JSON list of C-alpha atoms in Angstrom, two decimals:
[
{"chain": "A", "resi": 465, "resn": "UNK", "atom": "CA", "xyz": [106.58, -21.26, -22.56]},
{"chain": "A", "resi": 466, "resn": "UNK", "atom": "CA", "xyz": [104.20, -21.01, -19.75]},
{"chain": "A", "resi": 467, "resn": "UNK", "atom": "CA", "xyz": [105.12, -16.90, -19.82]},
{"chain": "A", "resi": 468, "resn": "UNK", "atom": "CA", "xyz": [104.51, -14.09, -21.81]},
{"chain": "A", "resi": 469, "resn": "UNK", "atom": "CA", "xyz": [107.72, -12.86, -23.96]},
{"chain": "A", "resi": 470, "resn": "UNK", "atom": "CA", "xyz": [109.05, -9.29, -22.83]},
{"chain": "A", "resi": 471, "resn": "UNK", "atom": "CA", "xyz": [109.33, -7.29, -25.04]},
{"chain": "A", "resi": 472, "resn": "UNK", "atom": "CA", "xyz": [112.86, -7.19, -24.30]},
{"chain": "A", "resi": 473, "resn": "UNK", "atom": "CA", "xyz": [112.82, -10.10, -27.25]},
{"chain": "A", "resi": 474, "resn": "UNK", "atom": "CA", "xyz": [110.85, -7.91, -29.67]},
{"chain": "A", "resi": 475, "resn": "UNK", "atom": "CA", "xyz": [106.97, -7.08, -29.92]},
{"chain": "A", "resi": 476, "resn": "UNK", "atom": "CA", "xyz": [106.42, -9.23, -33.24]},
{"chain": "A", "resi": 477, "resn": "UNK", "atom": "CA", "xyz": [107.18, -12.26, -31.07]},
{"chain": "A", "resi": 478, "resn": "UNK", "atom": "CA", "xyz": [105.56, -11.12, -27.75]},
{"chain": "A", "resi": 479, "resn": "UNK", "atom": "CA", "xyz": [102.43, -10.57, -29.63]},
{"chain": "A", "resi": 480, "resn": "UNK", "atom": "CA", "xyz": [102.99, -13.72, -31.87]},
{"chain": "A", "resi": 481, "resn": "UNK", "atom": "CA", "xyz": [103.72, -15.25, -28.47]},
{"chain": "A", "resi": 482, "resn": "UNK", "atom": "CA", "xyz": [100.05, -13.75, -27.38]},
{"chain": "A", "resi": 483, "resn": "UNK", "atom": "CA", "xyz": [98.52, -15.78, -30.23]},
{"chain": "A", "resi": 484, "resn": "UNK", "atom": "CA", "xyz": [99.54, -18.70, -29.69]},
{"chain": "A", "resi": 485, "resn": "UNK", "atom": "CA", "xyz": [98.89, -18.53, -25.81]},
{"chain": "A", "resi": 486, "resn": "UNK", "atom": "CA", "xyz": [95.40, -16.91, -26.20]},
{"chain": "A", "resi": 487, "resn": "UNK", "atom": "CA", "xyz": [94.61, -20.19, -28.48]},
{"chain": "A", "resi": 488, "resn": "UNK", "atom": "CA", "xyz": [94.40, -18.29, -31.96]},
{"chain": "A", "resi": 489, "resn": "UNK", "atom": "CA", "xyz": [93.27, -19.65, -34.95]},
{"chain": "A", "resi": 490, "resn": "UNK", "atom": "CA", "xyz": [95.60, -20.45, -36.92]},
{"chain": "A", "resi": 491, "resn": "UNK", "atom": "CA", "xyz": [94.45, -18.16, -39.83]},
{"chain": "A", "resi": 492, "resn": "UNK", "atom": "CA", "xyz": [93.96, -15.05, -37.04]},
{"chain": "A", "resi": 493, "resn": "UNK", "atom": "CA", "xyz": [98.19, -16.14, -36.63]},
{"chain": "A", "resi": 494, "resn": "UNK", "atom": "CA", "xyz": [98.70, -16.24, -40.63]},
{"chain": "A", "resi": 495, "resn": "UNK", "atom": "CA", "xyz": [96.76, -12.85, -41.27]},
{"chain": "A", "resi": 496, "resn": "UNK", "atom": "CA", "xyz": [98.96, -11.44, -38.11]},
{"chain": "A", "resi": 497, "resn": "UNK", "atom": "CA", "xyz": [101.77, -12.35, -40.36]},
{"chain": "A", "resi": 498, "resn": "UNK", "atom": "CA", "xyz": [100.52, -10.73, -42.96]},
{"chain": "A", "resi": 499, "resn": "UNK", "atom": "CA", "xyz": [100.26, -7.94, -41.91]},
{"chain": "A", "resi": 500, "resn": "UNK", "atom": "CA", "xyz": [103.19, -7.95, -40.48]},
{"chain": "A", "resi": 501, "resn": "UNK", "atom": "CA", "xyz": [105.56, -8.37, -43.20]},
{"chain": "A", "resi": 502, "resn": "UNK", "atom": "CA", "xyz": [103.31, -6.41, -45.75]},
{"chain": "A", "resi": 503, "resn": "UNK", "atom": "CA", "xyz": [103.84, -3.35, -43.52]},
{"chain": "A", "resi": 504, "resn": "UNK", "atom": "CA", "xyz": [106.84, -1.88, -44.03]},
{"chain": "A", "resi": 505, "resn": "UNK", "atom": "CA", "xyz": [105.11, -1.67, -47.78]},
{"chain": "A", "resi": 506, "resn": "UNK", "atom": "CA", "xyz": [102.18, 0.18, -46.50]},
{"chain": "A", "resi": 507, "resn": "UNK", "atom": "CA", "xyz": [103.43, 2.95, -44.48]},
{"chain": "A", "resi": 508, "resn": "UNK", "atom": "CA", "xyz": [103.57, 5.58, -46.32]},
{"chain": "A", "resi": 509, "resn": "UNK", "atom": "CA", "xyz": [100.41, 4.82, -47.42]},
{"chain": "A", "resi": 510, "resn": "UNK", "atom": "CA", "xyz": [98.97, 5.27, -43.32]},
{"chain": "A", "resi": 511, "resn": "UNK", "atom": "CA", "xyz": [101.37, 7.41, -42.39]},
{"chain": "A", "resi": 512, "resn": "UNK", "atom": "CA", "xyz": [99.28, 10.09, -45.94]},
{"chain": "A", "resi": 513, "resn": "UNK", "atom": "CA", "xyz": [96.02, 8.69, -44.48]},
{"chain": "A", "resi": 514, "resn": "UNK", "atom": "CA", "xyz": [96.21, 9.35, -41.08]},
{"chain": "A", "resi": 515, "resn": "UNK", "atom": "CA", "xyz": [97.50, 12.75, -41.50]},
{"chain": "A", "resi": 516, "resn": "UNK", "atom": "CA", "xyz": [94.53, 13.52, -44.12]},
{"chain": "A", "resi": 517, "resn": "UNK", "atom": "CA", "xyz": [92.30, 12.76, -41.62]},
{"chain": "A", "resi": 518, "resn": "UNK", "atom": "CA", "xyz": [94.49, 14.49, -38.52]},
{"chain": "A", "resi": 519, "resn": "UNK", "atom": "CA", "xyz": [93.05, 17.74, -41.05]},
{"chain": "A", "resi": 520, "resn": "UNK", "atom": "CA", "xyz": [89.37, 16.60, -41.64]},
{"chain": "A", "resi": 521, "resn": "UNK", "atom": "CA", "xyz": [89.34, 16.36, -37.64]},
{"chain": "A", "resi": 522, "resn": "UNK", "atom": "CA", "xyz": [91.05, 19.89, -36.50]},
{"chain": "A", "resi": 523, "resn": "UNK", "atom": "CA", "xyz": [87.93, 21.54, -35.49]},
{"chain": "A", "resi": 524, "resn": "UNK", "atom": "CA", "xyz": [87.08, 18.97, -34.23]},
{"chain": "A", "resi": 525, "resn": "UNK", "atom": "CA", "xyz": [85.96, 18.17, -29.57]},
{"chain": "A", "resi": 526, "resn": "UNK", "atom": "CA", "xyz": [89.00, 15.73, -28.94]},
{"chain": "A", "resi": 527, "resn": "UNK", "atom": "CA", "xyz": [91.11, 14.61, -26.05]},
{"chain": "A", "resi": 528, "resn": "UNK", "atom": "CA", "xyz": [92.00, 11.92, -27.50]},
{"chain": "A", "resi": 529, "resn": "UNK", "atom": "CA", "xyz": [92.20, 10.41, -31.04]},
{"chain": "A", "resi": 530, "resn": "UNK", "atom": "CA", "xyz": [92.38, 7.03, -30.19]},
{"chain": "A", "resi": 531, "resn": "UNK", "atom": "CA", "xyz": [91.28, 6.62, -34.13]},
{"chain": "A", "resi": 532, "resn": "UNK", "atom": "CA", "xyz": [92.90, 8.27, -36.33]},
{"chain": "A", "resi": 533, "resn": "UNK", "atom": "CA", "xyz": [95.75, 5.50, -36.65]},
{"chain": "A", "resi": 534, "resn": "UNK", "atom": "CA", "xyz": [93.07, 2.92, -37.84]},
{"chain": "A", "resi": 535, "resn": "UNK", "atom": "CA", "xyz": [92.06, 5.13, -40.98]},
{"chain": "A", "resi": 536, "resn": "UNK", "atom": "CA", "xyz": [93.57, 3.40, -43.85]},
{"chain": "A", "resi": 537, "resn": "UNK", "atom": "CA", "xyz": [93.50, -0.39, -42.41]},
{"chain": "A", "resi": 538, "resn": "UNK", "atom": "CA", "xyz": [89.33, 0.71, -42.92]},
{"chain": "A", "resi": 539, "resn": "UNK", "atom": "CA", "xyz": [89.67, 2.24, -46.12]},
{"chain": "A", "resi": 540, "resn": "UNK", "atom": "CA", "xyz": [91.77, -0.33, -47.09]},
{"chain": "A", "resi": 541, "resn": "UNK", "atom": "CA", "xyz": [89.22, -3.26, -45.29]},
{"chain": "A", "resi": 542, "resn": "UNK", "atom": "CA", "xyz": [86.14, -2.00, -45.77]},
{"chain": "A", "resi": 543, "resn": "UNK", "atom": "CA", "xyz": [86.44, -0.29, -49.22]},
{"chain": "A", "resi": 544, "resn": "UNK", "atom": "CA", "xyz": [83.93, -2.33, -50.86]},
{"chain": "A", "resi": 545, "resn": "UNK", "atom": "CA", "xyz": [81.12, -1.45, -48.79]},
{"chain": "A", "resi": 546, "resn": "UNK", "atom": "CA", "xyz": [81.58, 2.81, -49.94]},
{"chain": "A", "resi": 547, "resn": "UNK", "atom": "CA", "xyz": [78.46, 2.53, -53.15]},
{"chain": "A", "resi": 548, "resn": "UNK", "atom": "CA", "xyz": [76.32, 0.88, -50.53]},
{"chain": "A", "resi": 549, "resn": "UNK", "atom": "CA", "xyz": [73.76, 2.51, -48.75]},
{"chain": "A", "resi": 550, "resn": "UNK", "atom": "CA", "xyz": [75.04, 1.11, -45.44]},
{"chain": "A", "resi": 551, "resn": "UNK", "atom": "CA", "xyz": [73.63, 0.99, -41.82]},
{"chain": "A", "resi": 552, "resn": "UNK", "atom": "CA", "xyz": [76.43, 0.82, -39.07]},
{"chain": "A", "resi": 553, "resn": "UNK", "atom": "CA", "xyz": [76.78, 0.09, -35.57]},
{"chain": "A", "resi": 554, "resn": "UNK", "atom": "CA", "xyz": [79.23, 1.00, -33.07]},
{"chain": "A", "resi": 555, "resn": "UNK", "atom": "CA", "xyz": [79.50, -0.52, -29.49]},
{"chain": "A", "resi": 556, "resn": "UNK", "atom": "CA", "xyz": [81.50, 2.17, -27.50]},
{"chain": "A", "resi": 557, "resn": "UNK", "atom": "CA", "xyz": [81.35, 5.93, -29.38]},
{"chain": "A", "resi": 558, "resn": "UNK", "atom": "CA", "xyz": [83.47, 7.61, -27.36]},
{"chain": "A", "resi": 559, "resn": "UNK", "atom": "CA", "xyz": [84.12, 11.43, -28.77]},
{"chain": "A", "resi": 560, "resn": "UNK", "atom": "CA", "xyz": [82.55, 10.32, -31.48]},
{"chain": "A", "resi": 561, "resn": "UNK", "atom": "CA", "xyz": [85.41, 10.67, -33.96]},
{"chain": "A", "resi": 562, "resn": "UNK", "atom": "CA", "xyz": [85.82, 6.77, -35.54]},
{"chain": "A", "resi": 563, "resn": "UNK", "atom": "CA", "xyz": [81.35, 7.45, -36.60]},
{"chain": "A", "resi": 564, "resn": "UNK", "atom": "CA", "xyz": [83.02, 10.35, -37.58]},
{"chain": "A", "resi": 565, "resn": "UNK", "atom": "CA", "xyz": [84.80, 8.81, -40.31]},
{"chain": "A", "resi": 566, "resn": "UNK", "atom": "CA", "xyz": [81.71, 6.98, -41.06]},
{"chain": "A", "resi": 567, "resn": "UNK", "atom": "CA", "xyz": [79.95, 10.09, -41.73]},
{"chain": "A", "resi": 568, "resn": "UNK", "atom": "CA", "xyz": [83.20, 11.08, -44.20]},
{"chain": "A", "resi": 569, "resn": "UNK", "atom": "CA", "xyz": [84.17, 7.98, -46.44]},
{"chain": "A", "resi": 570, "resn": "UNK", "atom": "CA", "xyz": [79.93, 6.76, -47.28]},
{"chain": "A", "resi": 571, "resn": "UNK", "atom": "CA", "xyz": [78.10, 8.43, -48.75]},
{"chain": "A", "resi": 572, "resn": "UNK", "atom": "CA", "xyz": [74.36, 6.73, -47.61]},
{"chain": "A", "resi": 573, "resn": "UNK", "atom": "CA", "xyz": [74.46, 5.77, -44.87]},
{"chain": "A", "resi": 574, "resn": "UNK", "atom": "CA", "xyz": [72.50, 5.02, -41.38]},
{"chain": "A", "resi": 575, "resn": "UNK", "atom": "CA", "xyz": [75.06, 5.92, -37.86]},
{"chain": "A", "resi": 576, "resn": "UNK", "atom": "CA", "xyz": [74.19, 3.91, -35.22]},
{"chain": "A", "resi": 577, "resn": "UNK", "atom": "CA", "xyz": [76.13, 5.35, -31.41]},
{"chain": "A", "resi": 578, "resn": "UNK", "atom": "CA", "xyz": [75.77, 2.73, -28.96]},
{"chain": "A", "resi": 579, "resn": "UNK", "atom": "CA", "xyz": [77.26, 3.94, -25.55]},
{"chain": "A", "resi": 580, "resn": "UNK", "atom": "CA", "xyz": [76.02, 4.69, -21.81]},
{"chain": "A", "resi": 581, "resn": "UNK", "atom": "CA", "xyz": [78.53, 7.98, -21.32]},
{"chain": "A", "resi": 582, "resn": "UNK", "atom": "CA", "xyz": [79.32, 7.02, -18.14]},
{"chain": "A", "resi": 583, "resn": "UNK", "atom": "CA", "xyz": [83.18, 6.05, -18.55]},
{"chain": "A", "resi": 584, "resn": "UNK", "atom": "CA", "xyz": [84.79, 3.07, -16.73]},
{"chain": "A", "resi": 585, "resn": "UNK", "atom": "CA", "xyz": [87.43, 1.97, -14.55]},
{"chain": "A", "resi": 586, "resn": "UNK", "atom": "CA", "xyz": [89.27, 1.50, -18.10]},
{"chain": "A", "resi": 587, "resn": "UNK", "atom": "CA", "xyz": [89.86, 5.34, -18.42]},
{"chain": "A", "resi": 588, "resn": "UNK", "atom": "CA", "xyz": [91.13, 6.38, -14.89]},
{"chain": "A", "resi": 589, "resn": "UNK", "atom": "CA", "xyz": [89.75, 8.75, -12.74]},
{"chain": "A", "resi": 590, "resn": "UNK", "atom": "CA", "xyz": [90.81, 12.25, -14.53]},
{"chain": "A", "resi": 591, "resn": "UNK", "atom": "CA", "xyz": [88.06, 11.07, -17.36]},
{"chain": "A", "resi": 592, "resn": "UNK", "atom": "CA", "xyz": [85.15, 13.59, -17.20]},
{"chain": "A", "resi": 593, "resn": "UNK", "atom": "CA", "xyz": [82.43, 11.91, -19.01]},
{"chain": "A", "resi": 594, "resn": "UNK", "atom": "CA", "xyz": [79.77, 14.99, -19.30]},
{"chain": "A", "resi": 595, "resn": "UNK", "atom": "CA", "xyz": [82.78, 16.71, -21.30]},
{"chain": "A", "resi": 596, "resn": "UNK", "atom": "CA", "xyz": [83.20, 13.68, -23.25]},
{"chain": "A", "resi": 597, "resn": "UNK", "atom": "CA", "xyz": [79.99, 13.08, -24.76]},
{"chain": "A", "resi": 598, "resn": "UNK", "atom": "CA", "xyz": [79.40, 17.01, -24.55]},
{"chain": "A", "resi": 599, "resn": "UNK", "atom": "CA", "xyz": [82.34, 16.19, -27.46]},
{"chain": "A", "resi": 600, "resn": "UNK", "atom": "CA", "xyz": [80.65, 13.50, -28.56]},
{"chain": "A", "resi": 601, "resn": "UNK", "atom": "CA", "xyz": [77.82, 15.31, -29.38]},
{"chain": "A", "resi": 602, "resn": "UNK", "atom": "CA", "xyz": [79.38, 18.77, -31.00]},
{"chain": "A", "resi": 603, "resn": "UNK", "atom": "CA", "xyz": [81.52, 16.41, -33.16]},
{"chain": "A", "resi": 604, "resn": "UNK", "atom": "CA", "xyz": [78.33, 14.75, -35.05]},
{"chain": "A", "resi": 605, "resn": "UNK", "atom": "CA", "xyz": [76.05, 17.36, -34.24]},
{"chain": "A", "resi": 606, "resn": "UNK", "atom": "CA", "xyz": [76.29, 18.01, -38.64]},
{"chain": "A", "resi": 607, "resn": "UNK", "atom": "CA", "xyz": [75.74, 14.20, -39.49]},
{"chain": "A", "resi": 608, "resn": "UNK", "atom": "CA", "xyz": [73.18, 13.10, -40.93]},
{"chain": "A", "resi": 609, "resn": "UNK", "atom": "CA", "xyz": [70.86, 10.03, -40.01]},
{"chain": "A", "resi": 610, "resn": "UNK", "atom": "CA", "xyz": [72.83, 9.20, -36.23]},
{"chain": "A", "resi": 611, "resn": "UNK", "atom": "CA", "xyz": [70.71, 7.16, -34.38]},
{"chain": "A", "resi": 612, "resn": "UNK", "atom": "CA", "xyz": [72.60, 8.19, -30.35]},
{"chain": "A", "resi": 613, "resn": "UNK", "atom": "CA", "xyz": [72.00, 5.47, -27.47]},
{"chain": "A", "resi": 614, "resn": "UNK", "atom": "CA", "xyz": [72.54, 6.27, -24.51]},
{"chain": "A", "resi": 615, "resn": "UNK", "atom": "CA", "xyz": [71.93, 2.83, -22.68]},
{"chain": "A", "resi": 616, "resn": "UNK", "atom": "CA", "xyz": [74.24, -0.13, -22.57]},
{"chain": "A", "resi": 617, "resn": "UNK", "atom": "CA", "xyz": [75.03, -2.34, -25.22]},
{"chain": "A", "resi": 618, "resn": "UNK", "atom": "CA", "xyz": [72.82, -5.26, -23.45]},
{"chain": "A", "resi": 619, "resn": "UNK", "atom": "CA", "xyz": [69.84, -3.13, -23.46]},
{"chain": "A", "resi": 620, "resn": "UNK", "atom": "CA", "xyz": [70.87, -1.68, -27.14]},
{"chain": "A", "resi": 621, "resn": "UNK", "atom": "CA", "xyz": [70.48, -5.50, -28.32]},
{"chain": "A", "resi": 622, "resn": "UNK", "atom": "CA", "xyz": [67.62, -6.35, -26.14]},
{"chain": "A", "resi": 623, "resn": "UNK", "atom": "CA", "xyz": [65.69, -4.16, -27.55]},
{"chain": "A", "resi": 624, "resn": "UNK", "atom": "CA", "xyz": [67.15, -3.87, -31.67]},
{"chain": "A", "resi": 625, "resn": "UNK", "atom": "CA", "xyz": [65.33, -4.92, -35.15]},
{"chain": "A", "resi": 626, "resn": "UNK", "atom": "CA", "xyz": [68.38, -3.06, -37.16]},
{"chain": "A", "resi": 627, "resn": "UNK", "atom": "CA", "xyz": [70.72, -5.54, -39.02]},
{"chain": "A", "resi": 628, "resn": "UNK", "atom": "CA", "xyz": [74.04, -3.71, -39.91]},
{"chain": "A", "resi": 629, "resn": "UNK", "atom": "CA", "xyz": [76.72, -4.14, -42.75]},
{"chain": "A", "resi": 630, "resn": "UNK", "atom": "CA", "xyz": [79.41, -3.17, -39.98]},
{"chain": "A", "resi": 631, "resn": "UNK", "atom": "CA", "xyz": [79.52, -3.67, -36.21]},
{"chain": "A", "resi": 632, "resn": "UNK", "atom": "CA", "xyz": [81.88, -1.38, -34.08]},
{"chain": "A", "resi": 633, "resn": "UNK", "atom": "CA", "xyz": [83.36, -3.37, -31.05]},
{"chain": "A", "resi": 634, "resn": "UNK", "atom": "CA", "xyz": [85.34, -0.94, -29.26]},
{"chain": "A", "resi": 635, "resn": "UNK", "atom": "CA", "xyz": [82.81, -1.32, -25.76]},
{"chain": "A", "resi": 636, "resn": "UNK", "atom": "CA", "xyz": [83.71, -2.45, -22.30]},
{"chain": "A", "resi": 637, "resn": "UNK", "atom": "CA", "xyz": [86.89, -4.46, -22.75]},
{"chain": "A", "resi": 638, "resn": "UNK", "atom": "CA", "xyz": [86.29, -7.23, -19.53]},
{"chain": "A", "resi": 639, "resn": "UNK", "atom": "CA", "xyz": [86.03, -10.61, -21.64]},
{"chain": "A", "resi": 640, "resn": "UNK", "atom": "CA", "xyz": [81.82, -11.24, -20.71]},
{"chain": "A", "resi": 641, "resn": "UNK", "atom": "CA", "xyz": [80.70, -8.30, -21.69]},
{"chain": "A", "resi": 642, "resn": "UNK", "atom": "CA", "xyz": [83.64, -8.73, -25.01]},
{"chain": "A", "resi": 643, "resn": "UNK", "atom": "CA", "xyz": [81.94, -12.50, -25.66]},
{"chain": "A", "resi": 644, "resn": "UNK", "atom": "CA", "xyz": [78.44, -11.02, -25.06]},
{"chain": "A", "resi": 645, "resn": "UNK", "atom": "CA", "xyz": [78.85, -7.44, -27.61]},
{"chain": "A", "resi": 646, "resn": "UNK", "atom": "CA", "xyz": [80.60, -10.40, -30.34]},
{"chain": "A", "resi": 647, "resn": "UNK", "atom": "CA", "xyz": [78.04, -12.74, -30.07]},
{"chain": "A", "resi": 648, "resn": "UNK", "atom": "CA", "xyz": [74.60, -10.24, -30.16]},
{"chain": "A", "resi": 649, "resn": "UNK", "atom": "CA", "xyz": [76.88, -8.23, -33.18]},
{"chain": "A", "resi": 650, "resn": "UNK", "atom": "CA", "xyz": [77.14, -11.71, -35.03]},
{"chain": "A", "resi": 651, "resn": "UNK", "atom": "CA", "xyz": [72.88, -11.89, -34.70]},
{"chain": "A", "resi": 652, "resn": "UNK", "atom": "CA", "xyz": [72.39, -8.65, -36.24]},
{"chain": "A", "resi": 653, "resn": "UNK", "atom": "CA", "xyz": [75.43, -8.49, -38.86]},
{"chain": "A", "resi": 654, "resn": "UNK", "atom": "CA", "xyz": [74.12, -9.17, -42.34]},
{"chain": "A", "resi": 655, "resn": "UNK", "atom": "CA", "xyz": [74.93, -11.68, -44.97]},
{"chain": "A", "resi": 656, "resn": "UNK", "atom": "CA", "xyz": [78.63, -10.19, -46.36]},
{"chain": "A", "resi": 657, "resn": "UNK", "atom": "CA", "xyz": [78.76, -8.00, -43.16]},
{"chain": "A", "resi": 658, "resn": "UNK", "atom": "CA", "xyz": [82.07, -7.07, -41.04]},
{"chain": "A", "resi": 659, "resn": "UNK", "atom": "CA", "xyz": [82.63, -6.68, -37.72]},
{"chain": "A", "resi": 660, "resn": "UNK", "atom": "CA", "xyz": [85.57, -4.97, -36.31]},
{"chain": "A", "resi": 661, "resn": "UNK", "atom": "CA", "xyz": [87.08, -5.29, -33.06]},
{"chain": "A", "resi": 662, "resn": "UNK", "atom": "CA", "xyz": [88.89, -2.78, -31.11]},
{"chain": "A", "resi": 663, "resn": "UNK", "atom": "CA", "xyz": [91.93, -3.01, -29.35]},
{"chain": "A", "resi": 664, "resn": "UNK", "atom": "CA", "xyz": [92.61, -7.44, -29.86]},
{"chain": "A", "resi": 665, "resn": "UNK", "atom": "CA", "xyz": [95.89, -7.58, -28.27]},
{"chain": "A", "resi": 666, "resn": "UNK", "atom": "CA", "xyz": [95.10, -4.11, -25.41]},
{"chain": "A", "resi": 667, "resn": "UNK", "atom": "CA", "xyz": [95.88, -5.44, -21.85]},
{"chain": "A", "resi": 668, "resn": "UNK", "atom": "CA", "xyz": [98.76, -7.91, -23.04]},
{"chain": "A", "resi": 669, "resn": "UNK", "atom": "CA", "xyz": [99.61, -8.97, -19.59]},
{"chain": "A", "resi": 670, "resn": "UNK", "atom": "CA", "xyz": [96.28, -9.20, -17.49]},
{"chain": "A", "resi": 671, "resn": "UNK", "atom": "CA", "xyz": [94.81, -11.45, -16.84]},
{"chain": "A", "resi": 672, "resn": "UNK", "atom": "CA", "xyz": [91.81, -13.71, -19.36]},
{"chain": "A", "resi": 673, "resn": "UNK", "atom": "CA", "xyz": [88.69, -11.76, -17.43]},
{"chain": "A", "resi": 674, "resn": "UNK", "atom": "CA", "xyz": [90.72, -8.34, -18.09]},
{"chain": "A", "resi": 675, "resn": "UNK", "atom": "CA", "xyz": [91.14, -8.19, -22.26]},
{"chain": "A", "resi": 676, "resn": "UNK", "atom": "CA", "xyz": [89.02, -8.83, -25.45]},
{"chain": "A", "resi": 677, "resn": "UNK", "atom": "CA", "xyz": [91.18, -11.21, -26.64]},
{"chain": "A", "resi": 678, "resn": "UNK", "atom": "CA", "xyz": [90.25, -14.46, -24.78]},
{"chain": "A", "resi": 679, "resn": "UNK", "atom": "CA", "xyz": [86.64, -13.83, -25.98]},
{"chain": "A", "resi": 680, "resn": "UNK", "atom": "CA", "xyz": [87.19, -12.77, -29.24]},
{"chain": "A", "resi": 681, "resn": "UNK", "atom": "CA", "xyz": [88.79, -16.21, -30.14]},
{"chain": "A", "resi": 682, "resn": "UNK", "atom": "CA", "xyz": [85.97, -17.88, -28.51]},
{"chain": "A", "resi": 683, "resn": "UNK", "atom": "CA", "xyz": [83.88, -16.77, -30.78]},
{"chain": "A", "resi": 684, "resn": "UNK", "atom": "CA", "xyz": [85.82, -17.30, -33.97]},
{"chain": "A", "resi": 685, "resn": "UNK", "atom": "CA", "xyz": [86.62, -20.78, -32.94]},
{"chain": "A", "resi": 686, "resn": "UNK", "atom": "CA", "xyz": [82.56, -21.12, -32.22]},
{"chain": "A", "resi": 687, "resn": "UNK", "atom": "CA", "xyz": [82.18, -19.72, -34.96]},
{"chain": "A", "resi": 688, "resn": "UNK", "atom": "CA", "xyz": [84.18, -20.47, -37.69]},
{"chain": "A", "resi": 689, "resn": "UNK", "atom": "CA", "xyz": [84.52, -16.78, -38.88]},
{"chain": "A", "resi": 690, "resn": "UNK", "atom": "CA", "xyz": [86.33, -15.41, -41.48]},
{"chain": "A", "resi": 691, "resn": "UNK", "atom": "CA", "xyz": [90.09, -13.75, -40.54]},
{"chain": "A", "resi": 692, "resn": "UNK", "atom": "CA", "xyz": [89.19, -10.65, -43.12]},
{"chain": "A", "resi": 693, "resn": "UNK", "atom": "CA", "xyz": [92.20, -9.01, -41.31]},
{"chain": "A", "resi": 694, "resn": "UNK", "atom": "CA", "xyz": [94.99, -8.21, -38.07]},
{"chain": "A", "resi": 695, "resn": "UNK", "atom": "CA", "xyz": [96.39, -4.72, -37.38]},
{"chain": "A", "resi": 696, "resn": "UNK", "atom": "CA", "xyz": [98.12, -3.34, -34.97]},
{"chain": "A", "resi": 697, "resn": "UNK", "atom": "CA", "xyz": [95.55, -3.93, -32.27]},
{"chain": "A", "resi": 698, "resn": "UNK", "atom": "CA", "xyz": [92.42, -4.24, -34.51]},
{"chain": "A", "resi": 699, "resn": "UNK", "atom": "CA", "xyz": [90.69, -7.98, -36.53]},
{"chain": "A", "resi": 700, "resn": "UNK", "atom": "CA", "xyz": [88.39, -7.80, -38.59]},
{"chain": "A", "resi": 701, "resn": "UNK", "atom": "CA", "xyz": [86.12, -10.40, -38.66]},
{"chain": "A", "resi": 702, "resn": "UNK", "atom": "CA", "xyz": [83.17, -11.62, -41.44]},
{"chain": "A", "resi": 703, "resn": "UNK", "atom": "CA", "xyz": [80.94, -15.36, -41.92]},
{"chain": "A", "resi": 704, "resn": "UNK", "atom": "CA", "xyz": [81.14, -17.38, -44.08]}
]
C-alpha cells in the first residue's frame, strides 16, 4: 500500500500499517499485537494506576500531564529494577513528572535530567519555557540525588562518564536527533539496562525527518535490539 490508511478504517489497522510502512521488525509488530490483544484485560489496572498517580501529583505544578497514562506500563516493565540501586537518565524533562515517578517508585536512585528548557517548534508558541522550567524545579525540589543539566543532549553525552540502568528518550522529535540520542544512549546503557522511547507513534502523517519512528526502527535494526514492549505510544528496548 502506497498510502497510510486513515482512521476511518480503524486506529489499530492504521498503526499496524504505519509499522509496516516504516520497516518495523517482526518483533516490534508482534509486541504491538500482543499489547493490543492483552490490553482489554489490563485496562482496569491501567486506569487505577493512572488515578493513583494523579492523586500523588495533585499538588504539583502541571500544564500538561503527558505521563500519567504511562504509569502502569512503566511499573510493569521496570519492576525488576525496583530493588536495585538504579541510575536513571532522561533526555527531555519538561515539567519533571516522569522524573518524579522515578523518585516515587524507586527507593535507591540517582536521577539525571537533561533539557535546554528553551522549547522548540513542537511545543507551539504558547508554551512559556521559563514557566516550564520553574515548574520542573518546584516539582522536584524535594527529590534526592537529582542532577539537572540545562544543556543539549549532544553536549551532555559529549561530557558524560556515567552509565545508566534506565534511559528515557523524550527530547527533540526530529529524526536526526532521535537517532543521535538513541545511539548515544546505547553507549551508556548498563548491561541488562532498558531504554524507553516516547512518542513512537507520534506525527503519524508527518515526513520521515519530522518523526521518531524511522530513527528508532533503524537503530533497532542496526543493533538487533530486544523489544521488551510496545505500548500506545512508547517502545521499551534492551540490548541482547
